[in-house]
mmCIF file of C-alpha atoms in Angstrom:
data_model
loop_
_atom_site.group_PDB
_atom_site.id
_atom_site.type_symbol
_atom_site.label_atom_id
_atom_site.label_comp_id
_atom_site.label_asym_id
_atom_site.label_seq_id
_atom_site.Cartn_x
_atom_site.Cartn_y
_atom_site.Cartn_z
ATOM 1 C CA MET A 1 81.023 91.871 136.723
ATOM 2 C CA LYS A 2 83.522 91.589 133.855
ATOM 3 C CA LYS A 3 87.167 90.703 134.448
ATOM 4 C CA ILE A 4 89.478 93.098 132.613
ATOM 5 C CA LEU A 5 93.266 92.983 132.358
ATOM 6 C CA MET A 6 94.925 96.380 131.968
ATOM 7 C CA LEU A 7 98.376 96.278 130.366
ATOM 8 C CA GLY A 8 100.770 99.137 131.038
ATOM 9 C CA THR A 9 103.273 100.099 128.344
ATOM 10 C CA GLY A 10 104.237 103.643 129.387
ATOM 11 C CA GLY A 11 103.327 106.725 127.368
ATOM 12 C CA THR A 12 102.171 110.178 128.448
ATOM 13 C CA ILE A 13 99.327 108.765 130.528
ATOM 14 C CA ALA A 14 101.946 107.193 132.851
ATOM 15 C CA CYS A 15 104.394 110.109 132.837
ATOM 16 C CA LYS A 16 105.801 112.219 135.629
ATOM 17 C CA ARG A 17 107.859 115.359 135.159
ATOM 18 C CA GLY A 18 111.602 114.907 135.593
ATOM 19 C CA ALA A 19 114.654 117.103 135.162
ATOM 20 C CA PHE A 20 114.642 116.591 131.381
ATOM 21 C CA GLY A 21 110.888 116.566 130.739
ATOM 22 C CA LEU A 22 108.074 114.042 130.977
ATOM 23 C CA LYS A 23 109.049 110.403 131.432
ATOM 24 C CA PRO A 24 106.829 107.310 131.916
ATOM 25 C CA LEU A 25 107.217 106.302 135.556
ATOM 26 C CA LEU A 26 103.775 105.289 136.854
ATOM 27 C CA SER A 27 102.973 101.582 137.031
ATOM 28 C CA SER A 28 99.812 100.011 135.631
ATOM 29 C CA GLU A 29 98.602 99.431 139.182
ATOM 30 C CA GLU A 30 99.052 103.130 139.958
ATOM 31 C CA LEU A 31 97.117 104.074 136.816
ATOM 32 C CA LEU A 32 94.154 101.964 137.918
ATOM 33 C CA SER A 33 94.087 103.742 141.283
ATOM 34 C CA TYR A 34 93.014 106.941 139.488
ATOM 35 C CA VAL A 35 89.733 105.392 138.273
ATOM 36 C CA PRO A 36 88.210 103.857 141.445
ATOM 37 C CA ASP A 37 84.641 104.192 140.090
ATOM 38 C CA ALA A 38 85.392 101.516 137.480
ATOM 39 C CA LYS A 39 85.039 98.967 140.292
ATOM 40 C CA GLN A 40 81.275 99.450 139.966
ATOM 41 C CA PHE A 41 81.185 97.573 136.659
ATOM 42 C CA CYS A 42 84.407 95.569 136.323
ATOM 43 C CA GLN A 43 87.121 93.778 138.222
ATOM 44 C CA ALA A 44 90.358 95.111 136.769
ATOM 45 C CA ASP A 45 93.788 93.586 137.235
ATOM 46 C CA SER A 46 96.993 95.186 136.037
ATOM 47 C CA LEU A 47 100.122 93.931 134.331
ATOM 48 C CA GLN A 48 103.160 96.035 133.489
ATOM 49 C CA ILE A 49 104.798 94.749 130.296
ATOM 50 C CA LEU A 50 106.693 97.871 129.135
ATOM 51 C CA ASN A 51 107.378 101.368 130.393
ATOM 52 C CA ILE A 52 108.555 103.379 127.414
ATOM 53 C CA ASP A 53 107.818 106.570 125.538
ATOM 54 C CA SER A 54 105.775 105.454 122.532
ATOM 55 C CA THR A 55 108.278 107.173 120.229
ATOM 56 C CA ASN A 56 110.488 104.177 121.062
ATOM 57 C CA MET A 57 107.802 101.644 120.101
ATOM 58 C CA GLN A 58 108.996 98.886 117.726
ATOM 59 C CA PRO A 59 107.511 95.727 116.172
ATOM 60 C CA LYS A 60 109.132 93.599 118.902
ATOM 61 C CA HIS A 61 107.004 95.485 121.450
ATOM 62 C CA TRP A 62 103.798 94.710 119.509
ATOM 63 C CA LEU A 63 104.701 91.043 119.703
ATOM 64 C CA ILE A 64 105.195 91.363 123.485
ATOM 65 C CA MET A 65 101.691 92.854 123.802
ATOM 66 C CA ALA A 66 100.113 90.148 121.653
ATOM 67 C CA GLU A 67 101.943 87.420 123.589
ATOM 68 C CA ALA A 68 100.747 88.844 126.923
ATOM 69 C CA ILE A 69 97.136 88.912 125.716
ATOM 70 C CA GLU A 70 97.399 85.382 124.332
ATOM 71 C CA ALA A 71 98.845 84.127 127.631
ATOM 72 C CA HIS A 72 95.926 85.577 129.621
ATOM 73 C CA TYR A 73 93.184 85.385 126.976
ATOM 74 C CA ASP A 74 91.138 82.666 128.660
ATOM 75 C CA GLU A 75 91.307 84.319 132.093
ATOM 76 C CA TYR A 76 89.725 87.658 131.200
ATOM 77 C CA ASP A 77 86.671 89.075 129.435
ATOM 78 C CA GLY A 78 88.551 91.999 127.905
ATOM 79 C CA PHE A 79 91.827 93.883 127.762
ATOM 80 C CA VAL A 80 92.868 97.530 127.979
ATOM 81 C CA ILE A 81 96.323 98.683 126.893
ATOM 82 C CA CYS A 82 97.597 102.033 128.159
ATOM 83 C CA HIS A 83 99.867 103.466 125.491
ATOM 84 C CA GLY A 84 101.516 106.676 124.326
ATOM 85 C CA THR A 85 99.572 108.591 121.688
ATOM 86 C CA ASP A 86 102.384 109.195 119.181
ATOM 87 C CA THR A 87 102.481 105.635 117.820
ATOM 88 C CA MET A 88 99.149 104.404 119.178
ATOM 89 C CA ALA A 89 97.611 104.132 115.695
ATOM 90 C CA TYR A 90 100.483 101.894 114.563
ATOM 91 C CA THR A 91 100.093 99.667 117.624
ATOM 92 C CA ALA A 92 96.319 99.396 117.200
ATOM 93 C CA ALA A 93 96.752 98.419 113.558
ATOM 94 C CA ALA A 94 99.554 95.949 114.329
ATOM 95 C CA LEU A 95 97.483 94.232 117.026
ATOM 96 C CA SER A 96 94.565 94.045 114.587
ATOM 97 C CA TYR A 97 96.730 91.766 112.438
ATOM 98 C CA LEU A 98 98.436 89.885 115.260
ATOM 99 C CA ILE A 99 95.120 89.092 117.030
ATOM 100 C CA GLN A 100 92.264 88.371 114.614
ATOM 101 C CA ASN A 101 88.625 87.343 115.148
ATOM 102 C CA SER A 102 88.667 88.150 118.860
ATOM 103 C CA LEU A 103 85.228 88.015 120.470
ATOM 104 C CA LYS A 104 86.823 89.720 123.443
ATOM 105 C CA PRO A 105 87.591 93.460 123.255
ATOM 106 C CA ILE A 106 91.209 94.622 123.099
ATOM 107 C CA VAL A 107 91.178 98.359 123.744
ATOM 108 C CA ILE A 108 94.098 100.763 123.296
ATOM 109 C CA THR A 109 93.969 104.118 125.057
ATOM 110 C CA GLY A 110 96.201 106.872 126.362
ATOM 111 C CA ALA A 111 96.182 110.578 127.046
ATOM 112 C CA GLN A 112 97.522 113.937 125.961
ATOM 113 C CA LYS A 113 98.423 114.796 129.568
ATOM 114 C CA PRO A 114 99.672 112.622 132.468
ATOM 115 C CA ILE A 115 97.050 111.024 134.693
ATOM 116 C CA ASP A 116 98.347 112.683 137.884
ATOM 117 C CA MET A 117 97.759 116.213 136.530
ATOM 118 C CA GLU A 118 94.700 118.076 137.747
ATOM 119 C CA ASN A 119 93.621 119.056 134.232
ATOM 120 C CA THR A 120 93.975 115.876 132.185
ATOM 121 C CA ASP A 121 92.094 113.678 129.743
ATOM 122 C CA ALA A 122 93.768 110.548 131.115
ATOM 123 C CA ARG A 123 91.260 109.589 133.791
ATOM 124 C CA ILE A 124 88.198 109.810 131.538
ATOM 125 C CA ASN A 125 89.962 107.972 128.696
ATOM 126 C CA LEU A 126 90.980 105.114 130.978
ATOM 127 C CA TYR A 127 87.541 104.973 132.595
ATOM 128 C CA ASP A 128 85.811 104.979 129.174
ATOM 129 C CA SER A 129 88.142 102.229 127.958
ATOM 130 C CA LEU A 130 87.332 100.008 130.919
ATOM 131 C CA ARG A 131 83.634 100.727 130.364
ATOM 132 C CA PHE A 132 83.886 99.857 126.659
ATOM 133 C CA ALA A 133 85.907 96.702 127.377
ATOM 134 C CA SER A 134 83.191 95.626 129.839
ATOM 135 C CA ASP A 135 80.328 96.003 127.356
ATOM 136 C CA ASP A 136 78.758 92.794 126.040
ATOM 137 C CA HIS A 137 78.782 94.108 122.450
ATOM 138 C CA SER A 138 82.488 95.056 122.307
ATOM 139 C CA CYS A 139 84.949 92.896 120.397
ATOM 140 C CA GLY A 140 88.188 93.071 118.450
ATOM 141 C CA VAL A 141 90.936 95.683 118.535
ATOM 142 C CA THR A 142 89.721 99.225 119.117
ATOM 143 C CA ILE A 143 91.101 102.639 120.058
ATOM 144 C CA VAL A 144 89.056 104.430 122.719
ATOM 145 C CA PHE A 145 89.898 108.115 123.052
ATOM 146 C CA ASP A 146 87.935 111.295 123.775
ATOM 147 C CA GLY A 147 84.666 109.375 124.054
ATOM 148 C CA LYS A 148 85.044 107.679 120.674
ATOM 149 C CA ALA A 149 85.663 104.040 119.757
ATOM 150 C CA ILE A 150 87.661 103.642 116.548
ATOM 151 C CA ALA A 151 88.406 100.431 114.635
ATOM 152 C CA GLY A 152 92.035 99.503 115.282
ATOM 153 C CA THR A 153 93.009 99.832 111.608
ATOM 154 C CA ARG A 154 91.260 103.158 111.088
ATOM 155 C CA GLY A 155 92.705 105.396 113.787
ATOM 156 C CA LYS A 156 95.061 108.291 113.078
ATOM 157 C CA LYS A 157 96.481 110.926 115.394
ATOM 158 C CA GLU A 158 95.597 114.233 113.753
ATOM 159 C CA ARG A 159 96.235 116.694 116.590
ATOM 160 C CA THR A 160 99.371 116.945 118.699
ATOM 161 C CA LYS A 161 97.895 118.671 121.767
ATOM 162 C CA SER A 162 94.097 118.681 121.740
ATOM 163 C CA TYR A 163 92.098 116.091 123.643
ATOM 164 C CA ASN A 164 90.250 115.071 120.450
ATOM 165 C CA ALA A 165 93.552 113.823 119.044
ATOM 166 C CA PHE A 166 92.316 110.802 117.060
ATOM 167 C CA SER A 167 90.035 110.477 114.063
ATOM 168 C CA SER A 168 88.581 107.487 112.260
ATOM 169 C CA ILE A 169 89.797 107.639 108.655
ATOM 170 C CA ASN A 170 87.521 106.565 105.781
ATOM 171 C CA PHE A 171 85.309 104.664 108.195
ATOM 172 C CA PRO A 172 82.629 105.589 110.791
ATOM 173 C CA TYR A 173 83.210 105.440 114.530
ATOM 174 C CA ILE A 174 82.333 102.109 116.121
ATOM 175 C CA ALA A 175 80.693 103.717 119.159
ATOM 176 C CA MET A 176 80.566 106.726 121.448
ATOM 177 C CA ILE A 177 80.955 106.586 125.220
ATOM 178 C CA GLN A 178 78.793 109.245 126.864
ATOM 179 C CA ASP A 179 77.518 109.666 130.418
ATOM 180 C CA ASP A 180 78.611 106.145 131.370
ATOM 181 C CA HIS A 181 76.829 104.596 128.377
ATOM 182 C CA VAL A 182 78.282 102.944 125.285
ATOM 183 C CA ILE A 183 76.264 103.898 122.200
ATOM 184 C CA PHE A 184 77.102 101.577 119.309
ATOM 185 C CA TYR A 185 76.853 102.749 115.704
ATOM 186 C CA LEU A 186 78.268 99.468 114.401
ATOM 187 C CA ASN A 187 77.889 96.106 116.078
ATOM 188 C CA GLU A 188 79.558 93.207 114.339
ATOM 189 C CA LYS A 189 80.151 90.840 117.245
ATOM 190 C CA GLU A 190 77.279 88.591 116.196
ATOM 191 C CA HIS A 191 78.874 88.211 112.748
ATOM 192 C CA LEU A 192 82.165 86.877 114.143
ATOM 193 C CA THR A 193 82.084 83.139 113.561
ATOM 194 C CA GLU A 194 85.777 82.180 113.375
ATOM 195 C CA HIS A 195 87.950 81.374 116.375
ATOM 196 C CA VAL A 196 90.443 83.927 117.637
ATOM 197 C CA GLN A 197 93.802 83.585 115.908
ATOM 198 C CA PHE A 198 97.137 84.808 117.234
ATOM 199 C CA TYR A 199 100.172 85.442 115.042
ATOM 200 C CA ARG A 200 103.710 85.516 116.397
ATOM 201 C CA LYS A 201 105.831 86.890 113.556
ATOM 202 C CA LEU A 202 106.375 90.304 111.991
ATOM 203 C CA ASN A 203 108.911 91.359 109.380
ATOM 204 C CA PRO A 204 110.108 94.896 110.257
ATOM 205 C CA ASN A 205 111.955 95.391 106.940
ATOM 206 C CA VAL A 206 109.322 97.710 105.507
ATOM 207 C CA ALA A 207 110.266 101.204 104.320
ATOM 208 C CA LEU A 208 108.265 104.334 103.539
ATOM 209 C CA LEU A 209 109.126 106.894 100.860
ATOM 210 C CA LYS A 210 107.181 110.151 100.811
ATOM 211 C CA LEU A 211 107.453 111.804 97.421
ATOM 212 C CA ILE A 212 108.116 115.518 97.036
ATOM 213 C CA PRO A 213 108.328 117.450 93.750
ATOM 214 C CA SER A 214 111.731 116.976 92.053
ATOM 215 C CA MET A 215 112.722 113.959 94.209
ATOM 216 C CA GLY A 216 114.996 111.572 92.371
ATOM 217 C CA ALA A 217 114.653 107.796 92.346
ATOM 218 C CA LYS A 218 118.120 106.980 93.694
ATOM 219 C CA VAL A 219 116.750 106.664 97.220
ATOM 220 C CA LEU A 220 114.547 103.807 95.958
ATOM 221 C CA ASP A 221 117.643 102.070 94.600
ATOM 222 C CA TYR A 222 119.266 102.370 98.036
ATOM 223 C CA MET A 223 116.174 101.036 99.799
ATOM 224 C CA ALA A 224 116.078 97.990 97.515
ATOM 225 C CA GLY A 225 119.272 96.735 99.106
ATOM 226 C CA HIS A 226 118.002 97.112 102.667
ATOM 227 C CA TYR A 227 114.246 96.429 102.744
ATOM 228 C CA ASP A 228 111.836 93.709 101.660
ATOM 229 C CA ALA A 229 108.992 96.120 100.886
ATOM 230 C CA VAL A 230 108.504 99.814 100.247
ATOM 231 C CA ILE A 231 105.384 101.947 100.554
ATOM 232 C CA ILE A 232 105.467 104.963 98.246
ATOM 233 C CA GLU A 233 103.359 107.883 99.413
ATOM 234 C CA SER A 234 102.454 109.670 96.215
ATOM 235 C CA PHE A 235 100.402 112.770 95.416
ATOM 236 C CA GLY A 236 96.609 112.888 95.171
ATOM 237 C CA VAL A 237 94.955 109.700 93.955
ATOM 238 C CA GLY A 238 98.382 108.252 93.174
ATOM 239 C CA GLY A 239 101.052 108.005 90.518
ATOM 240 C CA LEU A 240 104.802 108.108 89.925
ATOM 241 C CA PRO A 241 106.717 110.965 88.295
ATOM 242 C CA SER A 242 107.440 110.258 84.630
ATOM 243 C CA TYR A 243 110.579 112.375 84.307
ATOM 244 C CA ASP A 244 112.541 112.306 81.045
ATOM 245 C CA SER A 245 115.244 110.210 82.735
ATOM 246 C CA GLY A 246 112.789 107.390 83.452
ATOM 247 C CA ASP A 247 114.525 106.810 86.792
ATOM 248 C CA PHE A 248 111.386 105.893 88.714
ATOM 249 C CA TYR A 249 110.413 103.346 86.099
ATOM 250 C CA LYS A 250 113.879 101.760 86.343
ATOM 251 C CA ALA A 251 113.808 101.811 90.153
ATOM 252 C CA ILE A 252 110.443 100.029 90.291
ATOM 253 C CA GLU A 253 111.675 97.546 87.694
ATOM 254 C CA LYS A 254 114.629 96.771 89.984
ATOM 255 C CA TRP A 255 112.362 96.193 93.010
ATOM 256 C CA ILE A 256 110.117 93.831 91.057
ATOM 257 C CA SER A 257 113.066 91.942 89.535
ATOM 258 C CA LEU A 258 114.395 91.329 93.058
ATOM 259 C CA GLY A 259 111.055 89.807 94.044
ATOM 260 C CA LYS A 260 110.291 92.590 96.515
ATOM 261 C CA THR A 261 106.985 94.267 97.312
ATOM 262 C CA VAL A 262 105.981 97.782 96.239
ATOM 263 C CA VAL A 263 102.799 99.398 97.567
ATOM 264 C CA MET A 264 101.414 102.709 96.332
ATOM 265 C CA THR A 265 99.402 104.963 98.627
ATOM 266 C CA THR A 266 98.527 108.631 98.907
ATOM 267 C CA GLN A 267 99.754 111.470 101.103
ATOM 268 C CA VAL A 268 96.159 112.701 101.381
ATOM 269 C CA THR A 269 94.493 111.562 104.606
ATOM 270 C CA ASN A 270 90.929 111.053 103.417
ATOM 271 C CA GLU A 271 89.215 109.226 100.541
ATOM 272 C CA GLY A 272 92.145 107.022 99.497
ATOM 273 C CA SER A 273 94.044 106.366 96.282
ATOM 274 C CA ASN A 274 93.019 105.225 92.804
ATOM 275 C CA MET A 275 95.969 104.931 90.437
ATOM 276 C CA SER A 276 93.751 104.093 87.478
ATOM 277 C CA VAL A 277 92.571 107.726 87.152
ATOM 278 C CA TYR A 278 95.697 109.259 85.591
ATOM 279 C CA GLU A 279 98.205 107.972 83.068
ATOM 280 C CA VAL A 280 101.113 108.532 85.501
ATOM 281 C CA GLY A 281 99.556 105.919 87.782
ATOM 282 C CA ARG A 282 97.636 103.587 85.485
ATOM 283 C CA SER A 283 100.530 102.639 83.177
ATOM 284 C CA ILE A 284 103.122 101.779 85.824
ATOM 285 C CA LYS A 285 100.616 99.897 87.985
ATOM 286 C CA LYS A 286 99.446 97.849 85.022
ATOM 287 C CA GLU A 287 102.977 96.993 83.846
ATOM 288 C CA PHE A 288 104.417 95.973 87.218
ATOM 289 C CA GLY A 289 101.285 94.847 89.065
ATOM 290 C CA LEU A 290 101.956 97.133 92.009
ATOM 291 C CA LEU A 291 99.824 96.817 95.119
ATOM 292 C CA GLU A 292 97.668 99.797 96.030
ATOM 293 C CA ALA A 293 96.473 100.785 99.500
ATOM 294 C CA TYR A 294 93.214 102.445 98.350
ATOM 295 C CA ASP A 295 91.275 103.538 101.479
ATOM 296 C CA MET A 296 93.716 102.055 104.032
ATOM 297 C CA THR A 297 95.490 104.299 106.513
ATOM 298 C CA LEU A 298 99.261 104.526 106.322
ATOM 299 C CA GLU A 299 99.516 102.901 109.760
ATOM 300 C CA ALA A 300 97.443 99.927 108.614
ATOM 301 C CA THR A 301 99.398 99.646 105.361
ATOM 302 C CA VAL A 302 102.747 99.571 107.193
ATOM 303 C CA THR A 303 101.763 97.047 109.841
ATOM 304 C CA LYS A 304 99.773 94.839 107.461
ATOM 305 C CA LEU A 305 102.864 94.473 105.269
ATOM 306 C CA MET A 306 104.979 93.616 108.328
ATOM 307 C CA TRP A 307 102.437 90.973 109.302
ATOM 308 C CA ILE A 308 102.105 89.503 105.793
ATOM 309 C CA LEU A 309 105.861 89.349 105.185
ATOM 310 C CA GLY A 310 106.229 87.645 108.552
ATOM 311 C CA GLN A 311 104.024 84.824 107.226
ATOM 312 C CA THR A 312 105.053 84.457 103.553
ATOM 313 C CA GLN A 313 107.386 85.644 100.806
ATOM 314 C CA ASP A 314 105.230 84.306 97.968
ATOM 315 C CA ALA A 315 104.080 87.162 95.701
ATOM 316 C CA HIS A 316 100.616 85.674 95.041
ATOM 317 C CA GLU A 317 99.998 85.042 98.745
ATOM 318 C CA ILE A 318 101.204 88.563 99.594
ATOM 319 C CA ARG A 319 98.724 90.058 97.112
ATOM 320 C CA ASP A 320 95.865 87.885 98.351
ATOM 321 C CA MET A 321 96.526 88.694 102.016
ATOM 322 C CA PHE A 322 97.001 92.405 101.352
ATOM 323 C CA TYR A 323 93.573 92.752 99.748
ATOM 324 C CA ARG A 324 91.822 90.580 102.336
ATOM 325 C CA THR A 325 89.853 92.779 104.746
ATOM 326 C CA VAL A 326 91.022 92.506 108.363
ATOM 327 C CA ASN A 327 89.263 94.513 111.102
ATOM 328 C CA LYS A 328 87.676 96.826 108.498
ATOM 329 C CA ASP A 329 91.072 97.934 107.130
ATOM 330 C CA ILE A 330 90.266 97.986 103.388
ATOM 331 C CA LEU A 331 86.789 98.251 101.925
ATOM 332 C CA TRP A 332 87.207 99.855 98.511
ATOM 333 C CA ARG A 333 89.176 98.122 95.792
ATOM 334 C CA ALA A 334 89.319 98.878 92.076
ATOM 335 C CA HIS A 335 89.900 96.062 89.605
#
């Protein structure tokens, strides 16, 4: 009988309807009461650490979650975090960097409808998460949703209302949970040889710029005075506009001269970036040595930068850490 700690953070799964719409009101203990059959395979305790709409999720909240797991890590065999769906992929990625090499499973789940509704996905998602967290083969940070287990750095919310809200991007599902069984497609627990490592710092000064046709580079100049790193979401496999004014070239030059970090990624969900394909990408990457996200999700790119910049400001260390694979976050790299 595995001992599981369920952490409540709020989100739709814990919502009740109020005068102004849904609001997280149910406690973690109340959530557990909706899945009594889980007592057949695990002993679950609950701990309420937050009770917010996940739209309000911030890096300081990820640190609270990681600290709570670290404080209770030796007492339990696994952990389940109930979370809102809107920023769940960011939280799963952030925890993948804050808690590395965990032999114990850390599962994030939630729901598209509150758990006290008659027609809801909440009860099965929570039950499946407890089941997955109780399996001997489970490890690391994982999203469990709609019967699928997704690596914490690979999840993305792709549907706003449907129960199959999350997909695994550029990477296969870890497992499926069907008819009370966990069916693993990938099992890497036996390959984990390092001790679990907790990190306690994040740098939230990371910005995102999504390019649109005709956008000027002045916004990049503004960002340079307020952020330590910027992620530029470009078109297709990646590149920067080479307008006659040369503004983007000058803006990137300013970022690099200030010793700040620039990462290029793509607006396209699947298959990743490769700036070496076209001249508009190859030349500027080569000249300034820009980092490139390749097959990483945006959520992983954002949170990985926050984690790295929380540990170092050295450009060589930043590059080395960015391209180091953590929880399956980056597998394809061009040289």
